[in-house]
Amino acid sequence: MSAIDGLPPLGRVIAAHGLTARKSLGQNFLLDLNLTAKIARQAGDLARADVLEVGPGPGGLTRGLLAEGARHVLAVEKDARCLPALAEIAAAYPGRLEILHADALEVDPAAHLTPPIRVVANLPYNVGTELLVRWLTPRDWPPFWESLTLMFQREVAERIVAQPGSKAYGRLAVLAQWRAEARIAMHLPPGAFTPPPKVSSAVVHLTALPAPRYPADPKVLERVVAAAFNQRRKMLRAALKGLAPDIEARLAAAGIAPTDRAEQVSLAQFCALARELA
Ligand code: SAM
C-alpha cells in the first residue's frame, strides 16, 4: 500500500493491468507518488476547484491531485487499457473522480466541470503544445480555466516563459504571456519517468490574467506573431510585408523599427502593431 492513499503502488498497478508504455501514445509514466503530489501542489488551491487532468494513464498524477484535496477531477484518457486502473482510484475517492475515455483534442471538458477550473497534465509533448495553444487563444477572455499546470520537455517550457532578446522567445512566449502569468515551477530529469524520455522535462504553471496585458484583437495578434516568427531572421519590414502594403509606416506607428527582427519586439509592441493592423 502506498503512503499517500492506501492504494497499491503504481508499479503493481501497471503490472496487474498490463500497462506496458506505448510510444505511440507518448507514455512516460510518473511512478513516485510523492513526486506527483508535489506536482499537484504546484497547481494551487485544489480544494475549491474542479480539475481537468488530461492523460491520467495509470493514475499517478490523478492520485496526487486527489490526495492533495482536489474537489473534483475529470480525467480524460485515450488509452482504454488504463480505464480499469482509473476505476479503482475512482472507487477509493467516491464521487470525486470522473473518467472520460476520449481524445482530449476532441472533447469539450468545460461542459463536465464547474468553475473555478484548474488544468493539470503530463501529456505527450505534441498534444500538450497543441492543447496549450488552444487554451491560450480563445476569442474571449478570461478563459474556462483559472490555471494550467503542464509538463513539457524543458526546451518547450523555456519557450513559454522566454523574454525578448533570447533565442527561445517566439510565438509561444507572446501568446502565453499576453493573457497569462507564466513560470517554470519544477524541473524533472529523464529518470523521473518510466520509461525515461530522451530529454529533461519541466512543469510550467500559467495563471490566467483577468484581462489581457495590452489591448489587441486575438486573431490579428496571432497572425502578426506567426508571420514575424515564421521568418525570425528577417527584418520585420520583409517578414511582415504580406500583412499591409504600408507595413513600414505601421511598424513605425507601433514604435517598432522596420529593421528590427521579431526576437527584439516586446509584447507591448506586438500588441500595438496588432492594433495598427486591426
Ligand atoms: N499522467 C500519467 C503520468 O503522469 O504518469 C501519464 C502520462 S503519459 C506522459 C501521457 C498520457 O496521455 C498517457 O496515458 C496517454 O495514453 C495519454 N494520451 C496521449 N494522447 C492523448 C490524447 N490525445 N487524449 C487523451 N490522453 C492522451
mmCIF file of C-alpha atoms and ligand atoms in Angstrom:
data_model
loop_
_atom_site.group_PDB
_atom_site.id
_atom_site.type_symbol
_atom_site.label_atom_id
_atom_site.label_comp_id
_atom_site.label_asym_id
_atom_site.label_seq_id
_atom_site.Cartn_x
_atom_site.Cartn_y
_atom_site.Cartn_z
ATOM 1 C CA MET A 1 0.000 0.000 0.000
ATOM 2 C CA SER A 2 1.252 3.475 -0.767
ATOM 3 C CA ALA A 3 1.707 6.143 1.855
ATOM 4 C CA ILE A 4 -0.459 8.809 0.251
ATOM 5 C CA ASP A 5 -3.708 6.914 -0.306
ATOM 6 C CA GLY A 6 -3.683 3.255 0.729
ATOM 7 C CA LEU A 7 -3.964 2.086 -2.903
ATOM 8 C CA PRO A 8 -1.346 -0.296 -4.358
ATOM 9 C CA PRO A 9 1.973 1.188 -5.552
ATOM 10 C CA LEU A 10 1.951 2.202 -9.224
ATOM 11 C CA GLY A 11 4.477 -0.468 -10.239
ATOM 12 C CA ARG A 12 1.986 -3.102 -9.071
ATOM 13 C CA VAL A 13 -0.939 -1.355 -10.773
ATOM 14 C CA ILE A 14 0.954 -1.283 -14.075
ATOM 15 C CA ALA A 15 1.905 -4.956 -13.780
ATOM 16 C CA ALA A 16 -1.601 -6.036 -12.740
ATOM 17 C CA HIS A 17 -3.253 -4.257 -15.703
ATOM 18 C CA GLY A 18 -0.549 -4.982 -18.283
ATOM 19 C CA LEU A 19 0.094 -1.269 -18.917
ATOM 20 C CA THR A 20 3.338 -1.527 -20.864
ATOM 21 C CA ALA A 21 4.165 2.000 -22.033
ATOM 22 C CA ARG A 22 3.275 2.730 -25.665
ATOM 23 C CA LYS A 23 5.483 5.130 -27.552
ATOM 24 C CA SER A 24 2.689 5.984 -29.993
ATOM 25 C CA LEU A 25 0.710 7.471 -27.063
ATOM 26 C CA GLY A 26 3.730 9.277 -25.598
ATOM 27 C CA GLN A 27 3.561 7.162 -22.456
ATOM 28 C CA ASN A 28 6.260 8.043 -19.928
ATOM 29 C CA PHE A 29 4.727 7.412 -16.541
ATOM 30 C CA LEU A 30 5.407 9.020 -13.171
ATOM 31 C CA LEU A 31 5.511 6.270 -10.552
ATOM 32 C CA ASP A 32 6.654 8.215 -7.481
ATOM 33 C CA LEU A 33 3.538 9.361 -5.640
ATOM 34 C CA ASN A 34 5.483 11.847 -3.516
ATOM 35 C CA LEU A 35 6.572 13.489 -6.763
ATOM 36 C CA THR A 36 3.062 13.504 -8.238
ATOM 37 C CA ALA A 37 1.705 15.017 -5.006
ATOM 38 C CA LYS A 38 4.390 17.707 -5.293
ATOM 39 C CA ILE A 39 3.337 18.451 -8.886
ATOM 40 C CA ALA A 40 -0.294 18.603 -7.733
ATOM 41 C CA ARG A 41 0.678 21.207 -5.127
ATOM 42 C CA GLN A 42 2.081 23.432 -7.893
ATOM 43 C CA ALA A 43 -1.476 23.748 -9.207
ATOM 44 C CA GLY A 44 -2.543 25.894 -6.241
ATOM 45 C CA ASP A 45 -5.657 25.573 -4.099
ATOM 46 C CA LEU A 46 -7.412 22.462 -5.397
ATOM 47 C CA ALA A 47 -9.974 22.141 -2.612
ATOM 48 C CA ARG A 48 -12.068 24.925 -4.116
ATOM 49 C CA ALA A 49 -11.557 23.930 -7.767
ATOM 50 C CA ASP A 50 -12.579 21.317 -10.285
ATOM 51 C CA VAL A 51 -9.531 19.841 -12.012
ATOM 52 C CA LEU A 52 -9.235 18.763 -15.627
ATOM 53 C CA GLU A 53 -6.491 16.171 -15.895
ATOM 54 C CA VAL A 54 -5.548 15.224 -19.434
ATOM 55 C CA GLY A 55 -3.833 11.853 -19.968
ATOM 56 C CA PRO A 56 -4.028 10.249 -16.490
ATOM 57 C CA GLY A 57 -2.529 6.934 -17.692
ATOM 58 C CA PRO A 58 -2.238 4.545 -14.726
ATOM 59 C CA GLY A 59 -3.203 7.426 -12.426
ATOM 60 C CA GLY A 60 -0.059 8.596 -10.614
ATOM 61 C CA LEU A 61 -0.811 12.294 -11.011
ATOM 62 C CA THR A 62 -4.547 11.667 -10.536
ATOM 63 C CA ARG A 63 -3.802 10.130 -7.141
ATOM 64 C CA GLY A 64 -1.555 13.081 -6.284
ATOM 65 C CA LEU A 65 -4.365 15.507 -7.147
ATOM 66 C CA LEU A 66 -6.963 13.629 -5.094
ATOM 67 C CA ALA A 67 -4.640 13.130 -2.125
ATOM 68 C CA GLU A 68 -3.929 16.874 -2.204
ATOM 69 C CA GLY A 69 -7.652 17.524 -1.833
ATOM 70 C CA ALA A 70 -8.931 18.300 -5.339
ATOM 71 C CA ARG A 71 -12.695 18.899 -5.072
ATOM 72 C CA HIS A 72 -13.466 17.043 -8.304
ATOM 73 C CA VAL A 73 -11.221 15.618 -11.043
ATOM 74 C CA LEU A 74 -12.242 14.960 -14.637
ATOM 75 C CA ALA A 75 -9.603 12.667 -16.151
ATOM 76 C CA VAL A 76 -9.593 12.384 -19.958
ATOM 77 C CA GLU A 77 -7.666 9.346 -21.209
ATOM 78 C CA LYS A 78 -7.394 7.987 -24.742
ATOM 79 C CA ASP A 79 -5.940 4.561 -23.887
ATOM 80 C CA ALA A 80 -8.725 2.116 -22.926
ATOM 81 C CA ARG A 81 -6.185 -0.158 -21.201
ATOM 82 C CA CYS A 82 -5.884 2.419 -18.392
ATOM 83 C CA LEU A 83 -9.601 2.528 -17.552
ATOM 84 C CA PRO A 84 -9.743 -0.376 -15.017
ATOM 85 C CA ALA A 85 -6.820 1.097 -13.049
ATOM 86 C CA LEU A 86 -8.513 4.508 -13.053
ATOM 87 C CA ALA A 87 -11.814 2.913 -11.932
ATOM 88 C CA GLU A 88 -10.038 1.578 -8.831
ATOM 89 C CA ILE A 89 -8.942 5.123 -7.946
ATOM 90 C CA ALA A 90 -12.495 6.408 -8.507
ATOM 91 C CA ALA A 91 -13.775 3.743 -6.076
ATOM 92 C CA ALA A 92 -11.276 4.875 -3.422
ATOM 93 C CA TYR A 93 -12.450 8.519 -3.772
ATOM 94 C CA PRO A 94 -16.252 8.210 -4.093
ATOM 95 C CA GLY A 95 -17.841 10.975 -6.165
ATOM 96 C CA ARG A 96 -14.582 12.863 -6.742
ATOM 97 C CA LEU A 97 -13.141 11.282 -9.905
ATOM 98 C CA GLU A 98 -14.916 11.184 -13.258
ATOM 99 C CA ILE A 99 -13.172 9.315 -16.066
ATOM 100 C CA LEU A 100 -13.765 10.171 -19.685
ATOM 101 C CA HIS A 101 -12.443 7.743 -22.295
ATOM 102 C CA ALA A 102 -11.727 10.182 -25.123
ATOM 103 C CA ASP A 103 -9.144 12.005 -27.187
ATOM 104 C CA ALA A 104 -8.524 15.256 -25.338
ATOM 105 C CA LEU A 105 -8.260 17.073 -28.675
ATOM 106 C CA GLU A 106 -11.876 16.193 -29.431
ATOM 107 C CA VAL A 107 -13.837 16.849 -26.247
ATOM 108 C CA ASP A 108 -15.205 19.966 -24.585
ATOM 109 C CA PRO A 109 -14.170 19.421 -20.969
ATOM 110 C CA ALA A 110 -15.742 22.638 -19.688
ATOM 111 C CA ALA A 111 -19.174 21.034 -20.181
ATOM 112 C CA HIS A 112 -18.281 18.460 -17.476
ATOM 113 C CA LEU A 113 -16.811 20.866 -14.928
ATOM 114 C CA THR A 114 -17.917 23.571 -12.520
ATOM 115 C CA PRO A 115 -15.746 26.712 -12.255
ATOM 116 C CA PRO A 116 -13.251 27.568 -10.950
ATOM 117 C CA ILE A 117 -11.342 25.076 -13.104
ATOM 118 C CA ARG A 118 -7.649 24.212 -12.916
ATOM 119 C CA VAL A 119 -5.974 22.140 -15.615
ATOM 120 C CA VAL A 120 -3.167 19.724 -14.769
ATOM 121 C CA ALA A 121 -1.483 17.391 -17.240
ATOM 122 C CA ASN A 122 1.515 15.283 -18.042
ATOM 123 C CA LEU A 123 0.857 14.789 -21.730
ATOM 124 C CA PRO A 124 2.778 13.722 -24.795
ATOM 125 C CA TYR A 125 4.570 16.884 -25.840
ATOM 126 C CA ASN A 126 2.934 17.340 -29.234
ATOM 127 C CA VAL A 127 -0.569 17.002 -27.786
ATOM 128 C CA GLY A 128 0.412 19.253 -24.854
ATOM 129 C CA THR A 129 1.599 22.059 -27.121
ATOM 130 C CA GLU A 130 -1.486 21.845 -29.307
ATOM 131 C CA LEU A 131 -3.795 21.973 -26.276
ATOM 132 C CA LEU A 132 -1.801 24.804 -24.710
ATOM 133 C CA VAL A 133 -2.178 26.931 -27.850
ATOM 134 C CA ARG A 134 -5.921 26.211 -27.924
ATOM 135 C CA TRP A 135 -6.314 27.082 -24.255
ATOM 136 C CA LEU A 136 -4.366 30.319 -24.784
ATOM 137 C CA THR A 137 -6.217 31.508 -27.867
ATOM 138 C CA PRO A 138 -9.954 31.613 -27.196
ATOM 139 C CA ARG A 139 -11.747 34.626 -28.628
ATOM 140 C CA ASP A 140 -12.994 35.755 -25.211
ATOM 141 C CA TRP A 141 -11.040 36.249 -22.028
ATOM 142 C CA PRO A 142 -10.947 35.139 -19.205
ATOM 143 C CA PRO A 143 -10.940 31.516 -20.469
ATOM 144 C CA PHE A 144 -12.691 28.486 -18.904
ATOM 145 C CA TRP A 145 -9.575 27.768 -16.805
ATOM 146 C CA GLU A 146 -8.041 29.725 -13.970
ATOM 147 C CA SER A 147 -4.639 27.988 -14.138
ATOM 148 C CA LEU A 148 -2.723 25.454 -16.234
ATOM 149 C CA THR A 149 -0.051 23.246 -14.680
ATOM 150 C CA LEU A 150 1.570 21.325 -17.506
ATOM 151 C CA MET A 151 4.576 19.092 -18.043
ATOM 152 C CA PHE A 152 6.656 19.902 -21.120
ATOM 153 C CA GLN A 153 10.029 18.996 -22.412
ATOM 154 C CA ARG A 154 12.342 21.543 -20.907
ATOM 155 C CA GLU A 155 13.042 23.326 -24.163
ATOM 156 C CA VAL A 156 9.316 23.961 -24.747
ATOM 157 C CA ALA A 157 8.900 25.148 -21.145
ATOM 158 C CA GLU A 158 11.694 27.653 -21.746
ATOM 159 C CA ARG A 159 9.959 28.897 -24.889
ATOM 160 C CA ILE A 160 6.774 29.589 -22.920
ATOM 161 C CA VAL A 161 8.489 31.818 -20.332
ATOM 162 C CA ALA A 162 11.116 33.361 -22.652
ATOM 163 C CA GLN A 163 11.775 37.107 -22.773
ATOM 164 C CA PRO A 164 12.582 39.269 -25.846
ATOM 165 C CA GLY A 165 16.181 39.058 -26.981
ATOM 166 C CA SER A 166 16.545 35.333 -26.332
ATOM 167 C CA LYS A 167 16.555 32.503 -28.881
ATOM 168 C CA ALA A 168 13.667 30.818 -27.075
ATOM 169 C CA TYR A 169 11.425 33.904 -27.486
ATOM 170 C CA GLY A 170 8.702 33.320 -30.058
ATOM 171 C CA ARG A 171 5.027 32.679 -30.685
ATOM 172 C CA LEU A 172 4.523 30.567 -27.549
ATOM 173 C CA ALA A 173 6.023 33.252 -25.272
ATOM 174 C CA VAL A 174 3.880 36.018 -26.759
ATOM 175 C CA LEU A 175 0.641 34.011 -26.682
ATOM 176 C CA ALA A 176 1.293 32.732 -23.150
ATOM 177 C CA GLN A 177 2.421 35.988 -21.606
ATOM 178 C CA TRP A 178 -0.148 38.273 -23.266
ATOM 179 C CA ARG A 179 -3.047 36.972 -21.182
ATOM 180 C CA ALA A 180 -1.390 34.831 -18.504
ATOM 181 C CA GLU A 181 1.383 34.830 -15.949
ATOM 182 C CA ALA A 182 3.787 32.008 -16.849
ATOM 183 C CA ARG A 183 6.590 30.495 -14.802
ATOM 184 C CA ILE A 184 8.564 27.284 -14.589
ATOM 185 C CA ALA A 185 7.546 25.599 -11.342
ATOM 186 C CA MET A 186 9.724 22.451 -11.364
ATOM 187 C CA HIS A 187 12.463 20.734 -13.324
ATOM 188 C CA LEU A 188 12.436 16.933 -13.739
ATOM 189 C CA PRO A 189 15.271 14.733 -15.010
ATOM 190 C CA PRO A 190 14.524 11.939 -17.518
ATOM 191 C CA GLY A 191 14.916 9.377 -14.702
ATOM 192 C CA ALA A 192 11.745 10.665 -13.005
ATOM 193 C CA PHE A 193 9.729 8.842 -15.683
ATOM 194 C CA THR A 194 9.226 5.177 -16.628
ATOM 195 C CA PRO A 195 10.461 4.638 -19.262
ATOM 196 C CA PRO A 196 12.777 7.678 -19.195
ATOM 197 C CA PRO A 197 12.388 10.050 -22.177
ATOM 198 C CA LYS A 198 15.490 11.322 -24.009
ATOM 199 C CA VAL A 199 15.242 14.876 -22.659
ATOM 200 C CA SER A 200 14.646 16.698 -19.377
ATOM 201 C CA SER A 201 11.201 17.993 -18.523
ATOM 202 C CA ALA A 202 9.739 20.943 -16.662
ATOM 203 C CA VAL A 203 6.389 21.820 -15.156
ATOM 204 C CA VAL A 204 5.041 25.177 -16.308
ATOM 205 C CA HIS A 205 2.385 26.967 -14.274
ATOM 206 C CA LEU A 206 0.220 29.556 -16.021
ATOM 207 C CA THR A 207 -2.344 31.731 -14.280
ATOM 208 C CA ALA A 208 -4.969 33.437 -16.421
ATOM 209 C CA LEU A 209 -4.919 37.226 -16.017
ATOM 210 C CA PRO A 210 -8.351 38.822 -15.543
ATOM 211 C CA ALA A 211 -7.746 40.808 -18.763
ATOM 212 C CA PRO A 212 -5.012 40.897 -21.434
ATOM 213 C CA ARG A 213 -1.915 42.927 -20.512
ATOM 214 C CA TYR A 214 -2.430 45.156 -23.582
ATOM 215 C CA PRO A 215 -5.452 45.526 -25.840
ATOM 216 C CA ALA A 216 -5.343 43.655 -29.168
ATOM 217 C CA ASP A 217 -7.605 41.510 -31.306
ATOM 218 C CA PRO A 218 -6.544 37.879 -30.653
ATOM 219 C CA LYS A 219 -6.799 36.782 -34.300
ATOM 220 C CA VAL A 220 -4.803 39.773 -35.580
ATOM 221 C CA LEU A 221 -2.168 39.329 -32.877
ATOM 222 C CA GLU A 222 -1.837 35.610 -33.721
ATOM 223 C CA ARG A 223 -1.444 36.449 -37.414
ATOM 224 C CA VAL A 224 1.211 39.100 -36.770
ATOM 225 C CA VAL A 225 3.200 36.937 -34.371
ATOM 226 C CA ALA A 226 3.047 33.866 -36.639
ATOM 227 C CA ALA A 227 4.270 35.903 -39.640
ATOM 228 C CA ALA A 228 7.003 37.643 -37.627
ATOM 229 C CA PHE A 229 8.456 34.444 -36.161
ATOM 230 C CA ASN A 230 7.999 32.272 -39.264
ATOM 231 C CA GLN A 231 10.882 34.229 -40.727
ATOM 232 C CA ARG A 232 12.559 35.216 -37.488
ATOM 233 C CA ARG A 233 15.913 36.013 -39.071
ATOM 234 C CA LYS A 234 14.406 38.542 -41.484
ATOM 235 C CA MET A 235 13.859 42.199 -40.714
ATOM 236 C CA LEU A 236 10.230 42.842 -39.857
ATOM 237 C CA ARG A 237 9.603 45.067 -42.884
ATOM 238 C CA ALA A 238 10.335 41.972 -45.001
ATOM 239 C CA ALA A 239 8.827 39.303 -42.755
ATOM 240 C CA LEU A 240 5.533 41.231 -42.437
ATOM 241 C CA LYS A 241 5.245 42.758 -45.884
ATOM 242 C CA GLY A 242 2.318 40.487 -46.748
ATOM 243 C CA LEU A 243 0.220 41.933 -43.895
ATOM 244 C CA ALA A 244 -0.147 45.515 -45.169
ATOM 245 C CA PRO A 245 1.102 47.483 -48.185
ATOM 246 C CA ASP A 246 2.395 50.258 -45.891
ATOM 247 C CA ILE A 247 3.935 47.937 -43.316
ATOM 248 C CA GLU A 248 6.928 50.237 -42.632
ATOM 249 C CA ALA A 249 4.604 53.058 -41.581
ATOM 250 C CA ARG A 250 2.525 50.691 -39.441
ATOM 251 C CA LEU A 251 5.645 49.370 -37.720
ATOM 252 C CA ALA A 252 6.830 52.898 -37.031
ATOM 253 C CA ALA A 253 3.407 53.849 -35.644
ATOM 254 C CA ALA A 254 3.674 50.899 -33.251
ATOM 255 C CA GLY A 255 7.096 52.099 -32.103
ATOM 256 C CA ILE A 256 8.980 49.305 -33.895
ATOM 257 C CA ALA A 257 11.988 49.922 -36.151
ATOM 258 C CA PRO A 258 11.280 48.307 -39.564
ATOM 259 C CA THR A 259 14.805 46.883 -39.432
ATOM 260 C CA ASP A 260 14.156 45.069 -36.138
ATOM 261 C CA ARG A 261 13.760 41.297 -36.051
ATOM 262 C CA ALA A 262 10.872 39.517 -34.312
ATOM 263 C CA GLU A 263 13.107 38.425 -31.452
ATOM 264 C CA GLN A 264 13.633 42.062 -30.379
ATOM 265 C CA VAL A 265 9.964 43.047 -30.239
ATOM 266 C CA SER A 266 8.270 43.235 -26.842
ATOM 267 C CA LEU A 267 4.778 42.020 -26.061
ATOM 268 C CA ALA A 268 3.575 45.631 -25.759
ATOM 269 C CA GLN A 269 4.960 46.410 -29.242
ATOM 270 C CA PHE A 270 3.370 43.311 -30.838
ATOM 271 C CA CYS A 271 0.026 44.361 -29.353
ATOM 272 C CA ALA A 272 0.486 47.934 -30.609
ATOM 273 C CA LEU A 273 1.212 46.563 -34.090
ATOM 274 C CA ALA A 274 -1.866 44.296 -33.945
ATOM 275 C CA ARG A 275 -3.959 47.387 -33.110
ATOM 276 C CA GLU A 276 -2.404 49.251 -36.057
ATOM 277 C CA LEU A 277 -3.285 46.370 -38.379
ATOM 278 C CA ALA A 278 -6.761 45.607 -36.997
HETATM 279 N N1 SAM B 1 -0.393 11.237 -16.241
HETATM 280 C C1 SAM B 1 0.314 9.949 -16.295
HETATM 281 C C2 SAM B 1 1.596 10.060 -15.511
HETATM 282 O O1 SAM B 1 1.977 11.202 -15.224
HETATM 283 O O2 SAM B 1 2.187 9.025 -15.209
HETATM 284 C C3 SAM B 1 0.601 9.524 -17.745
HETATM 285 C C4 SAM B 1 1.472 10.478 -18.523
HETATM 286 S S1 SAM B 1 1.918 9.930 -20.138
HETATM 287 C C5 SAM B 1 3.237 11.096 -20.466
HETATM 288 C C6 SAM B 1 0.692 10.628 -21.231
HETATM 289 C C7 SAM B 1 -0.724 10.055 -21.110
HETATM 290 O O3 SAM B 1 -1.569 10.763 -22.029
HETATM 291 C C8 SAM B 1 -0.826 8.584 -21.478
HETATM 292 O O4 SAM B 1 -1.609 7.920 -20.520
HETATM 293 C C9 SAM B 1 -1.512 8.592 -22.844
HETATM 294 O O5 SAM B 1 -2.259 7.417 -23.086
HETATM 295 C C10 SAM B 1 -2.396 9.820 -22.733
HETATM 296 N N2 SAM B 1 -2.740 10.442 -24.018
HETATM 297 C C11 SAM B 1 -1.968 10.557 -25.117
HETATM 298 N N3 SAM B 1 -2.618 11.247 -26.084
HETATM 299 C C12 SAM B 1 -3.823 11.581 -25.568
HETATM 300 C C13 SAM B 1 -4.934 12.302 -26.059
HETATM 301 N N4 SAM B 1 -4.931 12.812 -27.294
HETATM 302 N N5 SAM B 1 -6.013 12.456 -25.269
HETATM 303 C C14 SAM B 1 -6.022 11.938 -24.008
HETATM 304 N N6 SAM B 1 -4.994 11.259 -23.485
HETATM 305 C C15 SAM B 1 -3.903 11.076 -24.244
#
